[in-house]
Short mmCIF file of C-alpha atoms and ligand atoms in Angstrom, two decimals:
data_model
loop_
_atom_site.label_atom_id
_atom_site.label_comp_id
_atom_site.label_asym_id
_atom_site.label_seq_id
_atom_site.Cartn_x
_atom_site.Cartn_y
_atom_site.Cartn_z
CA GLN A 1 25.28 23.60 -12.66
CA GLN A 2 24.34 19.42 -13.02
CA ASP A 3 28.19 19.19 -12.18
CA PHE A 4 27.75 19.76 -9.06
CA GLU A 5 24.90 17.84 -8.69
CA ARG A 6 24.42 14.16 -7.51
CA ARG A 7 21.00 13.06 -8.07
CA PHE A 8 19.28 10.27 -5.99
CA ASN A 9 18.16 8.53 -9.43
CA ILE A 10 14.54 6.61 -8.58
CA PRO A 11 14.56 2.99 -10.32
CA HIS A 12 11.32 3.68 -12.72
CA ILE A 13 9.49 0.55 -14.01
CA THR A 14 10.16 1.72 -17.66
CA ASP A 15 13.37 1.03 -16.92
CA ILE A 16 12.76 -2.28 -17.50
CA PHE A 17 10.12 -1.60 -19.87
CA PRO A 18 11.71 0.81 -22.46
CA ASP A 19 8.24 1.53 -24.13
CA ALA A 20 6.02 0.90 -21.38
CA LEU A 21 4.91 5.24 -21.83
CA SER A 22 4.06 5.03 -25.15
CA PHE A 23 0.14 4.06 -23.68
CA PRO A 24 -0.14 5.97 -20.49
CA SER A 25 -3.33 7.48 -19.80
CA THR A 26 -3.28 10.87 -19.38
CA PHE A 27 -5.35 10.86 -15.99
CA CYS A 28 -6.62 14.02 -14.68
CA LEU A 29 -6.36 13.62 -11.04
CA ARG A 30 -9.11 15.59 -9.77
CA MET A 31 -7.11 16.70 -6.62
CA ARG A 32 -9.71 19.72 -6.36
CA THR A 33 -13.26 18.83 -7.13
CA PRO A 34 -15.98 21.50 -7.14
CA ILE A 35 -18.83 19.81 -5.26
CA ASN A 36 -21.40 21.22 -7.53
CA GLU A 37 -21.65 24.17 -10.17
CA GLU A 38 -22.33 26.55 -7.70
CA PHE A 39 -19.20 25.53 -5.77
CA ALA A 40 -17.13 25.60 -8.98
CA GLU A 41 -17.27 29.36 -9.22
CA GLY A 42 -13.95 30.89 -8.52
CA TYR A 43 -12.22 27.45 -8.90
CA PRO A 44 -9.52 27.17 -11.62
CA SER A 45 -10.68 24.96 -14.60
CA ASP A 46 -8.61 22.08 -15.55
CA GLU A 47 -6.09 24.09 -17.93
CA GLU A 48 -5.99 26.34 -16.04
CA TRP A 49 -4.94 24.42 -12.81
CA HIS A 50 -3.60 21.11 -12.34
CA GLY A 51 -1.28 21.19 -9.39
CA TYR A 52 0.93 18.30 -10.97
CA ILE A 53 4.99 17.32 -10.81
CA ASN A 54 6.90 17.48 -12.98
CA ASN A 55 8.93 14.06 -13.15
CA ASN A 56 12.25 16.15 -13.21
CA ASP A 57 10.96 18.32 -9.96
CA ARG A 58 13.83 17.75 -6.67
CA VAL A 59 14.29 18.75 -3.80
CA LEU A 60 17.82 19.86 -2.60
CA LEU A 61 18.53 17.14 0.46
CA LYS A 62 21.96 18.84 1.07
CA VAL A 63 25.44 20.71 -0.12
CA ILE A 64 28.17 19.33 0.87
CA HIS A 65 31.66 21.51 1.19
CA TYR A 66 34.81 20.32 0.42
CA SER A 67 38.06 21.65 1.52
CA SER A 68 39.40 21.19 -1.84
CA PRO A 69 38.86 20.68 -5.14
CA SER A 70 41.05 17.33 -5.04
CA SER A 71 39.13 16.07 -2.19
CA ALA A 72 35.22 16.44 -3.73
CA GLY A 73 37.14 14.78 -6.76
CA ALA A 74 34.82 11.71 -6.42
CA GLU A 75 31.57 13.40 -6.43
CA CYS A 76 32.44 16.31 -8.77
CA ILE A 77 33.61 16.81 -12.23
CA ASP A 78 34.30 20.02 -11.85
CA PRO A 79 38.11 20.28 -11.13
CA ASN A 80 37.39 23.84 -9.88
CA CYS A 81 34.29 22.64 -7.92
CA THR A 82 34.61 22.20 -3.74
CA TRP A 83 31.15 21.44 -3.12
CA VAL A 84 28.44 18.74 -4.01
CA GLU A 85 24.79 19.10 -3.89
CA GLN A 86 22.61 16.07 -3.59
CA TRP A 87 18.97 16.25 -4.79
CA VAL A 88 15.87 14.02 -4.34
CA HIS A 89 13.09 13.49 -6.30
CA ARG A 90 9.64 15.71 -5.27
CA ALA A 91 6.60 13.48 -4.54
CA GLY A 92 3.68 13.90 -6.17
CA PRO A 93 0.73 13.37 -8.58
CA ARG A 94 2.33 13.20 -12.15
CA GLU A 95 -0.09 14.23 -15.15
CA LYS A 96 0.91 10.95 -17.37
CA ILE A 97 0.30 8.11 -15.25
CA PHE A 98 1.64 4.57 -15.22
CA PHE A 99 -0.73 2.32 -14.70
CA LYS A 100 -4.27 2.08 -15.87
CA PRO A 101 -6.61 1.86 -12.81
CA GLU A 102 -8.89 -0.58 -14.28
CA GLU A 103 -6.34 -2.98 -13.96
CA VAL A 104 -4.57 -2.51 -10.89
CA LYS A 105 -4.84 -5.24 -8.04
CA ALA A 106 -3.19 -3.05 -5.07
CA ALA A 107 -1.98 -4.56 -1.69
CA ILE A 108 -1.14 -3.19 1.26
CA VAL A 109 1.01 -4.64 3.98
CA THR A 110 2.58 -3.96 7.57
CA CYS A 111 5.28 -5.63 9.20
CA GLY A 112 8.14 -5.29 12.06
CA GLY A 113 6.23 -3.92 15.29
CA LEU A 114 3.74 -1.39 15.87
CA CYS A 115 3.86 2.15 15.81
CA PRO A 116 1.28 5.08 15.67
CA GLY A 117 -0.25 6.25 12.56
CA LEU A 118 -0.47 2.31 10.49
CA ASN A 119 -4.05 2.58 10.11
CA ASP A 120 -3.78 6.51 9.10
CA VAL A 121 -1.49 5.55 6.18
CA ILE A 122 -3.63 2.04 5.43
CA ARG A 123 -6.85 4.47 5.00
CA GLN A 124 -4.82 7.17 3.31
CA ILE A 125 -3.83 5.08 0.84
CA ALA A 126 -6.90 2.97 0.72
CA ILE A 127 -8.98 6.55 -0.32
CA THR A 128 -6.36 7.99 -2.79
CA LEU A 129 -6.25 4.19 -4.77
CA GLU A 130 -10.12 5.14 -5.13
CA ILE A 131 -9.93 8.12 -6.23
CA TYR A 132 -7.37 7.05 -9.02
CA GLY A 133 -10.16 4.68 -9.66
CA VAL A 134 -8.74 1.59 -8.86
CA LYS A 135 -11.61 -1.15 -7.59
CA ASN A 136 -9.24 -3.98 -6.77
CA ILE A 137 -7.65 -2.85 -3.21
CA VAL A 138 -6.80 -5.38 -0.52
CA GLY A 139 -4.95 -5.49 2.91
CA ILE A 140 -2.76 -8.85 3.40
CA PRO A 141 -2.81 -10.18 7.08
CA PHE A 142 -0.21 -10.09 9.09
CA GLY A 143 2.91 -8.88 7.26
CA TYR A 144 4.52 -11.01 4.88
CA ARG A 145 3.13 -13.86 6.62
CA GLY A 146 -0.13 -13.28 5.24
CA PHE A 147 1.51 -13.60 1.40
CA SER A 148 1.96 -17.48 2.33
CA ASP A 149 -0.58 -18.74 5.28
CA LYS A 150 -3.09 -20.10 3.34
CA GLY A 151 -5.33 -19.91 6.02
CA LEU A 152 -4.86 -16.04 5.99
CA ALA A 153 -7.63 -14.65 3.94
CA GLU A 154 -6.90 -11.02 1.64
CA MET A 155 -8.93 -8.01 2.94
CA PRO A 156 -11.08 -6.52 0.55
CA LEU A 157 -10.17 -2.48 1.17
CA SER A 158 -12.43 0.50 0.54
CA ARG A 159 -13.28 4.12 1.74
CA LYS A 160 -15.59 2.32 3.46
CA VAL A 161 -13.80 0.07 5.12
CA VAL A 162 -11.06 2.38 6.38
CA GLN A 163 -13.55 5.60 6.89
CA ASN A 164 -12.88 5.01 10.43
CA ILE A 165 -9.58 3.22 11.40
CA HIS A 166 -7.36 6.11 12.45
CA LEU A 167 -9.74 6.49 15.48
CA SER A 168 -7.72 3.52 17.11
CA GLY A 169 -4.06 2.33 17.15
CA GLY A 170 -2.57 -0.85 15.98
CA SER A 171 -2.98 -2.08 12.56
CA LEU A 172 -6.28 -2.71 10.73
CA LEU A 173 -4.03 -5.93 8.90
CA GLY A 174 -2.12 -6.67 12.11
CA VAL A 175 1.83 -7.21 11.77
CA SER A 176 4.61 -10.01 12.41
CA ARG A 177 8.16 -10.47 11.44
CA GLY A 178 9.79 -13.13 9.92
CA GLY A 179 7.07 -15.18 7.01
CA PRO A 180 8.20 -16.89 3.69
CA SER A 181 11.40 -15.95 1.24
CA VAL A 182 11.05 -13.12 -1.09
CA SER A 183 10.92 -15.11 -4.38
CA ASP A 184 7.71 -17.06 -2.71
CA ILE A 185 6.34 -13.76 -1.79
CA VAL A 186 6.81 -12.66 -5.42
CA THR A 187 5.30 -16.07 -6.41
CA SER A 188 2.48 -15.06 -4.21
CA MET A 189 1.98 -11.95 -5.93
CA GLU A 190 1.59 -13.40 -9.26
CA GLU A 191 -0.88 -15.29 -8.56
CA ARG A 192 -3.03 -13.18 -6.64
CA GLY A 193 -1.71 -11.06 -9.91
CA ILE A 194 -0.85 -7.75 -7.64
CA ASN A 195 0.46 -5.36 -9.47
CA MET A 196 0.90 -2.86 -6.76
CA LEU A 197 2.78 -3.49 -3.79
CA PHE A 198 2.16 -0.67 -0.66
CA VAL A 199 4.60 -1.85 2.21
CA LEU A 200 4.24 -0.21 5.72
CA GLY A 201 7.96 -0.86 8.09
CA GLY A 202 10.90 -0.59 8.86
CA ASN A 203 14.32 -1.49 7.91
CA GLY A 204 13.99 -5.34 7.92
CA THR A 205 10.08 -4.60 5.86
CA HIS A 206 12.39 -1.99 3.57
CA ALA A 207 15.37 -4.39 2.98
CA GLY A 208 12.18 -6.79 1.79
CA ALA A 209 10.55 -4.34 -0.27
CA ASN A 210 13.65 -3.27 -1.93
CA ALA A 211 14.14 -7.27 -2.46
CA ILE A 212 10.88 -7.96 -4.01
CA HIS A 213 11.24 -4.42 -6.31
CA ASN A 214 14.26 -6.88 -8.00
CA GLU A 215 12.37 -10.50 -7.66
CA CYS A 216 9.61 -8.34 -9.92
CA ARG A 217 12.16 -6.67 -12.50
CA LYS A 218 14.20 -10.40 -12.58
CA ARG A 219 10.74 -11.96 -13.25
CA LYS A 220 9.96 -9.03 -16.20
CA LEU A 221 7.01 -8.14 -14.06
CA ASN A 222 5.12 -4.87 -14.23
CA VAL A 223 5.00 -4.27 -10.75
CA ALA A 224 5.20 -1.15 -7.88
CA VAL A 225 6.49 -1.54 -5.21
CA VAL A 226 6.68 1.30 -2.95
CA GLY A 227 7.32 1.76 0.85
CA VAL A 228 6.54 3.89 3.53
CA PRO A 229 9.08 4.24 6.16
CA LYS A 230 7.50 3.03 9.90
CA THR A 231 9.97 3.61 12.35
CA ILE A 232 8.99 5.05 15.84
CA ASP A 233 12.63 5.22 16.44
CA ASN A 234 12.66 8.29 13.92
CA ASP A 235 15.92 6.28 13.03
CA ILE A 236 15.94 6.57 8.79
CA LEU A 237 18.55 8.16 7.19
CA LEU A 238 18.11 10.97 5.35
CA MET A 239 14.23 12.29 6.58
CA ASP A 240 13.55 14.98 8.75
CA LYS A 241 11.19 12.97 11.00
CA THR A 242 9.75 9.47 10.27
CA PHE A 243 5.54 9.12 11.25
CA GLY A 244 4.69 7.78 15.14
CA PHE A 245 7.80 9.61 16.21
CA ASP A 246 5.59 12.77 17.59
CA THR A 247 2.67 11.03 19.12
CA ALA A 248 5.88 8.97 20.92
CA VAL A 249 7.97 11.43 22.46
CA GLU A 250 4.46 13.16 23.98
CA GLU A 251 2.70 10.11 25.26
CA ALA A 252 6.62 9.14 26.55
CA GLN A 253 5.86 12.26 28.69
CA ARG A 254 3.45 10.93 30.65
CA ALA A 255 5.76 7.91 31.45
CA ILE A 256 8.62 10.45 32.63
CA ASN A 257 6.08 12.41 34.87
CA SER A 258 4.89 9.76 36.86
CA ALA A 259 8.30 8.46 37.40
CA TYR A 260 8.71 12.33 38.44
CA ILE A 261 5.74 12.04 41.19
CA GLU A 262 7.24 8.71 42.23
CA ALA A 263 10.11 9.81 42.80
CA HIS A 264 9.82 13.34 43.85
CA SER A 265 6.82 12.07 46.84
CA ALA A 266 9.06 9.92 48.11
CA TYR A 267 11.91 9.92 50.18
CA HIS A 268 14.92 9.40 48.11
CA GLY A 269 13.09 8.26 45.24
CA ILE A 270 14.72 7.21 41.84
CA GLY A 271 12.39 7.04 38.62
CA ILE A 272 13.62 4.70 35.82
CA VAL A 273 11.58 5.09 32.44
CA LYS A 274 13.12 2.90 29.51
CA LEU A 275 12.25 4.26 26.36
CA MET A 276 12.39 2.64 22.47
CA GLY A 277 15.45 3.48 21.06
CA ARG A 278 17.27 0.29 19.50
CA SER A 279 20.39 2.27 18.15
CA SER A 280 19.49 5.59 17.98
CA GLY A 281 18.45 7.75 21.24
CA PHE A 282 16.29 10.29 19.89
CA ILE A 283 13.20 9.03 21.45
CA ALA A 284 15.10 9.40 25.12
CA MET A 285 16.65 12.61 23.96
CA GLN A 286 13.94 14.35 22.69
CA SER A 287 11.70 13.14 25.42
CA SER A 288 14.03 14.43 27.88
CA LEU A 289 14.08 17.53 26.94
CA ALA A 290 10.46 18.19 26.22
CA SER A 291 9.68 17.22 30.10
CA GLY A 292 12.05 19.26 31.41
CA GLN A 293 12.24 16.27 34.50
CA VAL A 294 14.83 13.84 33.29
CA ASP A 295 18.73 14.27 35.23
CA ILE A 296 20.15 11.54 33.04
CA CYS A 297 19.45 10.52 30.05
CA LEU A 298 20.97 7.55 28.24
CA ILE A 299 21.14 6.88 24.72
CA PRO A 300 23.13 3.77 22.45
CA GLU A 301 25.50 6.60 20.38
CA VAL A 302 27.34 7.37 23.51
CA PRO A 303 28.97 5.47 25.66
CA PHE A 304 29.04 5.41 29.74
CA ASN A 305 29.86 3.91 32.73
CA LEU A 306 27.94 2.38 35.76
CA HIS A 307 30.14 2.06 38.62
CA GLY A 308 33.15 4.11 39.10
CA PRO A 309 33.92 7.43 40.08
CA HIS A 310 32.69 9.44 36.81
CA GLY A 311 29.38 6.72 36.31
CA VAL A 312 25.97 7.29 36.38
CA LEU A 313 25.69 5.74 39.91
CA ARG A 314 28.03 8.37 41.65
CA HIS A 315 25.57 11.29 40.23
CA LEU A 316 22.68 8.82 41.55
CA LYS A 317 24.18 9.43 45.01
CA TYR A 318 24.90 13.43 44.17
CA LEU A 319 21.48 13.99 42.88
CA ILE A 320 20.15 12.28 46.22
CA GLU A 321 22.28 13.79 48.69
CA THR A 322 21.63 17.42 46.92
CA LYS A 323 17.92 17.22 45.32
CA GLY A 324 16.59 14.38 47.04
CA SER A 325 14.89 12.27 43.78
CA ALA A 326 16.53 12.17 40.10
CA VAL A 327 14.59 10.47 37.16
CA VAL A 328 16.64 8.30 34.53
CA CYS A 329 15.27 8.55 30.73
CA VAL A 330 17.44 5.22 28.98
CA ALA A 331 16.60 4.27 25.66
CA GLU A 332 16.73 0.33 24.76
CA GLY A 333 19.45 0.09 22.91
CA ALA A 334 22.18 2.25 25.30
CA GLY A 335 24.95 0.65 27.47
CA GLN A 336 24.56 -2.93 25.56
CA ASN A 337 28.14 -3.30 26.34
CA LEU A 338 27.00 -3.61 30.16
CA VAL A 339 24.10 -6.43 29.99
CA LYS A 340 24.70 -10.21 29.60
CA LYS A 341 24.64 -10.43 25.37
CA THR A 342 21.44 -12.99 24.86
CA ASN A 343 22.56 -14.24 21.19
CA ALA A 344 19.14 -14.94 20.89
CA THR A 345 17.06 -13.43 17.58
CA ASP A 346 13.63 -12.26 17.18
CA ALA A 347 11.85 -14.08 14.08
CA SER A 348 13.24 -11.79 11.62
CA GLY A 349 16.83 -12.26 12.88
CA ASN A 350 17.33 -8.96 14.94
CA ILE A 351 19.58 -9.22 18.11
CA VAL A 352 17.12 -9.86 21.14
CA LEU A 353 18.67 -6.62 23.04
CA GLY A 354 19.74 -6.94 26.96
CA ASP A 355 17.52 -5.03 29.10
CA ILE A 356 19.61 -1.71 30.02
CA GLY A 357 15.85 -0.86 32.21
CA VAL A 358 16.21 -3.82 34.32
CA TYR A 359 19.49 -3.99 34.77
CA ILE A 360 20.17 -0.20 36.02
CA GLN A 361 17.30 -0.43 38.29
CA GLN A 362 19.22 -3.65 39.92
CA GLU A 363 22.20 -2.02 40.12
CA THR A 364 20.91 1.02 41.50
CA LYS A 365 19.32 -0.98 44.31
CA LYS A 366 22.20 -2.96 45.08
CA CYS A 367 24.47 0.35 45.05
CA PHE A 368 22.20 2.56 47.48
CA LYS A 369 21.86 -0.54 49.77
CA GLU A 370 26.22 -0.98 49.85
CA ILE A 371 26.82 2.52 50.38
CA GLY A 372 24.22 2.37 53.35
CA ILE A 373 21.90 5.38 51.92
CA PRO A 374 17.98 4.22 51.25
CA ALA A 375 16.80 4.65 47.83
CA ASP A 376 13.33 3.80 47.01
CA VAL A 377 13.53 2.48 43.04
CA LYS A 378 10.70 2.82 40.42
CA TYR A 379 11.31 1.56 37.19
CA ILE A 380 8.87 2.02 33.93
CA ASP A 381 8.63 0.76 30.56
CA PRO A 382 6.10 2.34 28.76
CA THR A 383 6.57 0.95 25.45
CA TYR A 384 3.72 -1.37 24.40
CA MET A 385 1.90 1.19 26.03
CA ILE A 386 3.34 3.87 23.45
CA ARG A 387 3.63 2.03 20.94
CA ALA A 388 -0.27 1.03 20.61
CA CYS A 389 -1.70 4.66 21.25
CA ARG A 390 -3.22 6.16 18.17
CA ALA A 391 -1.23 9.08 16.45
CA ASN A 392 -1.94 12.93 17.53
CA ALA A 393 -2.63 15.17 15.17
CA SER A 394 0.96 15.77 13.31
CA ASP A 395 1.23 12.77 13.11
CA ARG A 396 -1.90 12.04 11.68
CA ILE A 397 -1.36 14.91 8.86
CA LEU A 398 2.50 13.07 8.18
CA CYS A 399 0.49 9.97 7.91
CA THR A 400 -2.57 11.59 5.48
CA VAL A 401 0.70 13.18 2.89
CA LEU A 402 3.01 9.82 2.99
CA GLY A 403 -0.02 7.69 2.23
CA GLN A 404 -1.13 9.71 -0.95
CA ASN A 405 2.03 10.52 -2.20
CA ALA A 406 2.46 6.47 -1.94
CA VAL A 407 -0.07 6.21 -4.04
CA HIS A 408 1.23 9.14 -6.27
CA GLY A 409 4.83 7.11 -7.08
CA ALA A 410 2.86 3.79 -7.84
CA PHE A 411 1.07 5.40 -10.42
CA ALA A 412 3.67 7.53 -11.44
CA GLY A 413 5.50 3.82 -12.50
CA TYR A 414 8.24 4.31 -9.68
CA SER A 415 9.12 1.36 -8.24
CA GLY A 416 11.69 0.17 -5.37
CA ILE A 417 11.19 3.88 -3.59
CA THR A 418 10.09 4.87 -0.38
CA VAL A 419 8.50 7.96 0.53
CA GLY A 420 9.88 10.72 2.85
CA ILE A 421 9.98 14.74 3.97
CA CYS A 422 13.42 16.16 3.42
CA ASN A 423 13.98 19.63 4.28
CA THR A 424 10.08 20.52 4.99
CA HIS A 425 9.70 18.78 1.33
CA TYR A 426 7.72 15.54 1.04
CA VAL A 427 9.78 13.10 -1.52
CA TYR A 428 10.54 9.68 -3.28
CA PHE A 429 13.59 7.93 -2.28
CA PRO A 430 15.77 5.59 -3.85
CA ILE A 431 15.03 1.94 -1.26
CA PRO A 432 19.15 1.62 -0.67
CA GLU A 433 19.64 4.99 0.16
CA VAL A 434 17.83 5.25 3.32
CA ILE A 435 18.28 1.95 4.72
CA SER A 436 22.08 1.15 4.56
CA HIS A 437 22.25 1.70 8.44
CA PRO A 438 20.17 3.86 10.59
CA ARG A 439 20.48 7.35 11.39
CA GLU A 440 21.99 8.11 14.78
CA VAL A 441 22.45 11.07 17.25
CA ASP A 442 25.49 13.02 17.07
CA PRO A 443 26.97 12.95 20.12
CA ASN A 444 28.52 16.06 18.64
CA SER A 445 25.41 17.61 17.71
CA ARG A 446 23.58 20.83 19.54
CA MET A 447 20.73 18.96 20.32
CA TRP A 448 22.23 16.72 22.22
CA HIS A 449 24.37 19.25 23.83
CA ARG A 450 21.03 20.93 24.60
CA CYS A 451 19.75 17.50 26.14
CA LEU A 452 22.62 17.67 28.70
CA THR A 453 22.62 21.25 29.16
CA SER A 454 19.13 20.26 30.17
CA THR A 455 19.61 18.00 32.37
CA GLY A 456 22.68 18.98 33.84
CA GLN A 457 24.25 15.16 33.44
CA PRO A 458 27.88 15.11 33.62
CA ASP A 459 30.16 12.83 31.37
CA PHE A 460 29.97 9.44 32.29
CA ILE A 461 32.96 7.76 30.96
P1 LIG B 1 11.03 -2.36 13.23
O1 LIG B 1 11.69 -1.71 13.49
O2 LIG B 1 9.23 -2.97 14.13
O3 LIG B 1 11.88 -3.26 13.89
P2 LIG B 1 11.09 -3.55 10.61
O4 LIG B 1 10.52 -3.49 9.47
O5 LIG B 1 12.69 -3.64 10.79
O6 LIG B 1 10.21 -2.82 11.83
P3 LIG B 1 11.45 -6.69 10.71
O7 LIG B 1 10.99 -7.61 11.89
O8 LIG B 1 13.11 -6.27 11.17
O9 LIG B 1 10.69 -5.77 11.80
O10 LIG B 1 11.04 -7.60 9.48
C1 LIG B 1 10.21 -7.51 8.71
C2 LIG B 1 9.82 -8.52 8.28
O11 LIG B 1 10.79 -7.64 7.17
C3 LIG B 1 10.05 -9.56 7.95
O12 LIG B 1 8.86 -10.39 7.85
C4 LIG B 1 11.22 -10.17 7.99
O13 LIG B 1 11.24 -11.24 7.57
C5 LIG B 1 11.62 -8.92 6.08
N1 LIG B 1 12.69 -8.74 6.25
C6 LIG B 1 13.86 -8.85 7.74
N2 LIG B 1 15.00 -8.20 6.98
C7 LIG B 1 15.06 -8.60 5.51
C8 LIG B 1 15.55 -8.41 4.37
N3 LIG B 1 17.14 -8.53 4.43
N4 LIG B 1 15.00 -9.17 2.99
C9 LIG B 1 14.37 -9.68 3.00
N5 LIG B 1 13.12 -9.73 4.02
C10 LIG B 1 14.00 -9.12 5.12
MG1 LIG B 2 13.85 -3.46 12.45
#
């Protein structure tokens, strides 16, 4: 069986400290603590119930079928095998823990842009650390910048401090882009005595977290670096869903509905909504599918023409003539070949995208003026309103489980990992496996075709 398996083995601190497990404290994490003796009746005793996850528990990620054994050969040892199974480590509390809680100084840092649910994750990490018995928990203010800026003091965290932070959006700790070098971050961690680092952020932040993990190993530091993927765009490889995405799709409904009402109430009204999605159109696609009010959905993965006989503008003219109004939903990274390249980059080195929403608005106005048909074009960009929202119920549950599992992973001695949900199970991934490139909408997928069926749009090429 093992011949067919490719396992994503996740890095463990014992890789550099081979005998480290000779000092583990067997810490019984009371996952279900009865409130008092009376309540204890009926609860399994610690011996009967422990709920620990075995280090070898894996979750099947996918089965890849090959047309012949030879094409599977690179992945598979068995000469007759035509498939390969990919497995990932299951997340959760381990019976043997690597760190002594009283020796832990844990730090949490949030980087990149805002995303609904950040406070829920911070809260849950702090609460779970306290349950493990950690007394020294701090927040690093304003992203990686907080490691270098002497004016920014660490924020002590406890259950009391974080109790109600999930009731508002944003990040208690603040976020930022750019900041110190990886070497400076690790030096600062050494000075502060941090041996557990929880990093909440997107692809850039995770590249940083992996580099911090590698630098810690190089310096032979006993540090666990654990990521929690934060991407409102839902563009992290191998994961079913990332937190904030559900909330974003839900909030986007308000913007789409407003665009629809404006368009529907105006004579020849056209509503254009720009949603998040730098390289992946998941928010635009799911929001269009959910709303049922979108006539044209444009995403980065599917090229389109604006002008010409098969262009978006021609279809808009058709919609105005037949329906009297139209709604366009465009992802921020769509049609970048059509807008002027800015060449500008942000503090983290990400390319600043051209504004496709404004471009479509201007070109639509120009086009209808030229053809002599009146059109009332309205443009809505709800990006910052969506990002600043507090998470909805389903995202909150996701954040809670991810936060708890991040702490379990760190205590188990894993480092250079990130937590996620895969085939409905919570798992640990090695960071490089999930950030090699963004997850994208497959233009041949059923979901994109369902979206096209729902909007009724043609191909714009
Ligand atoms: P978002 O999805 O909101 O853009 P992100 O994590 O991708 O989140 P970035 O601004 O790209 O946001 O990066 C966040 C932090 O990670 C920044 O402080 C940046 O300096 C750092 N960073 C980005 N890329 C790397 C890298 N390759 N190595 C080390 N650090 C990095
Ligand atoms: Mg990013």
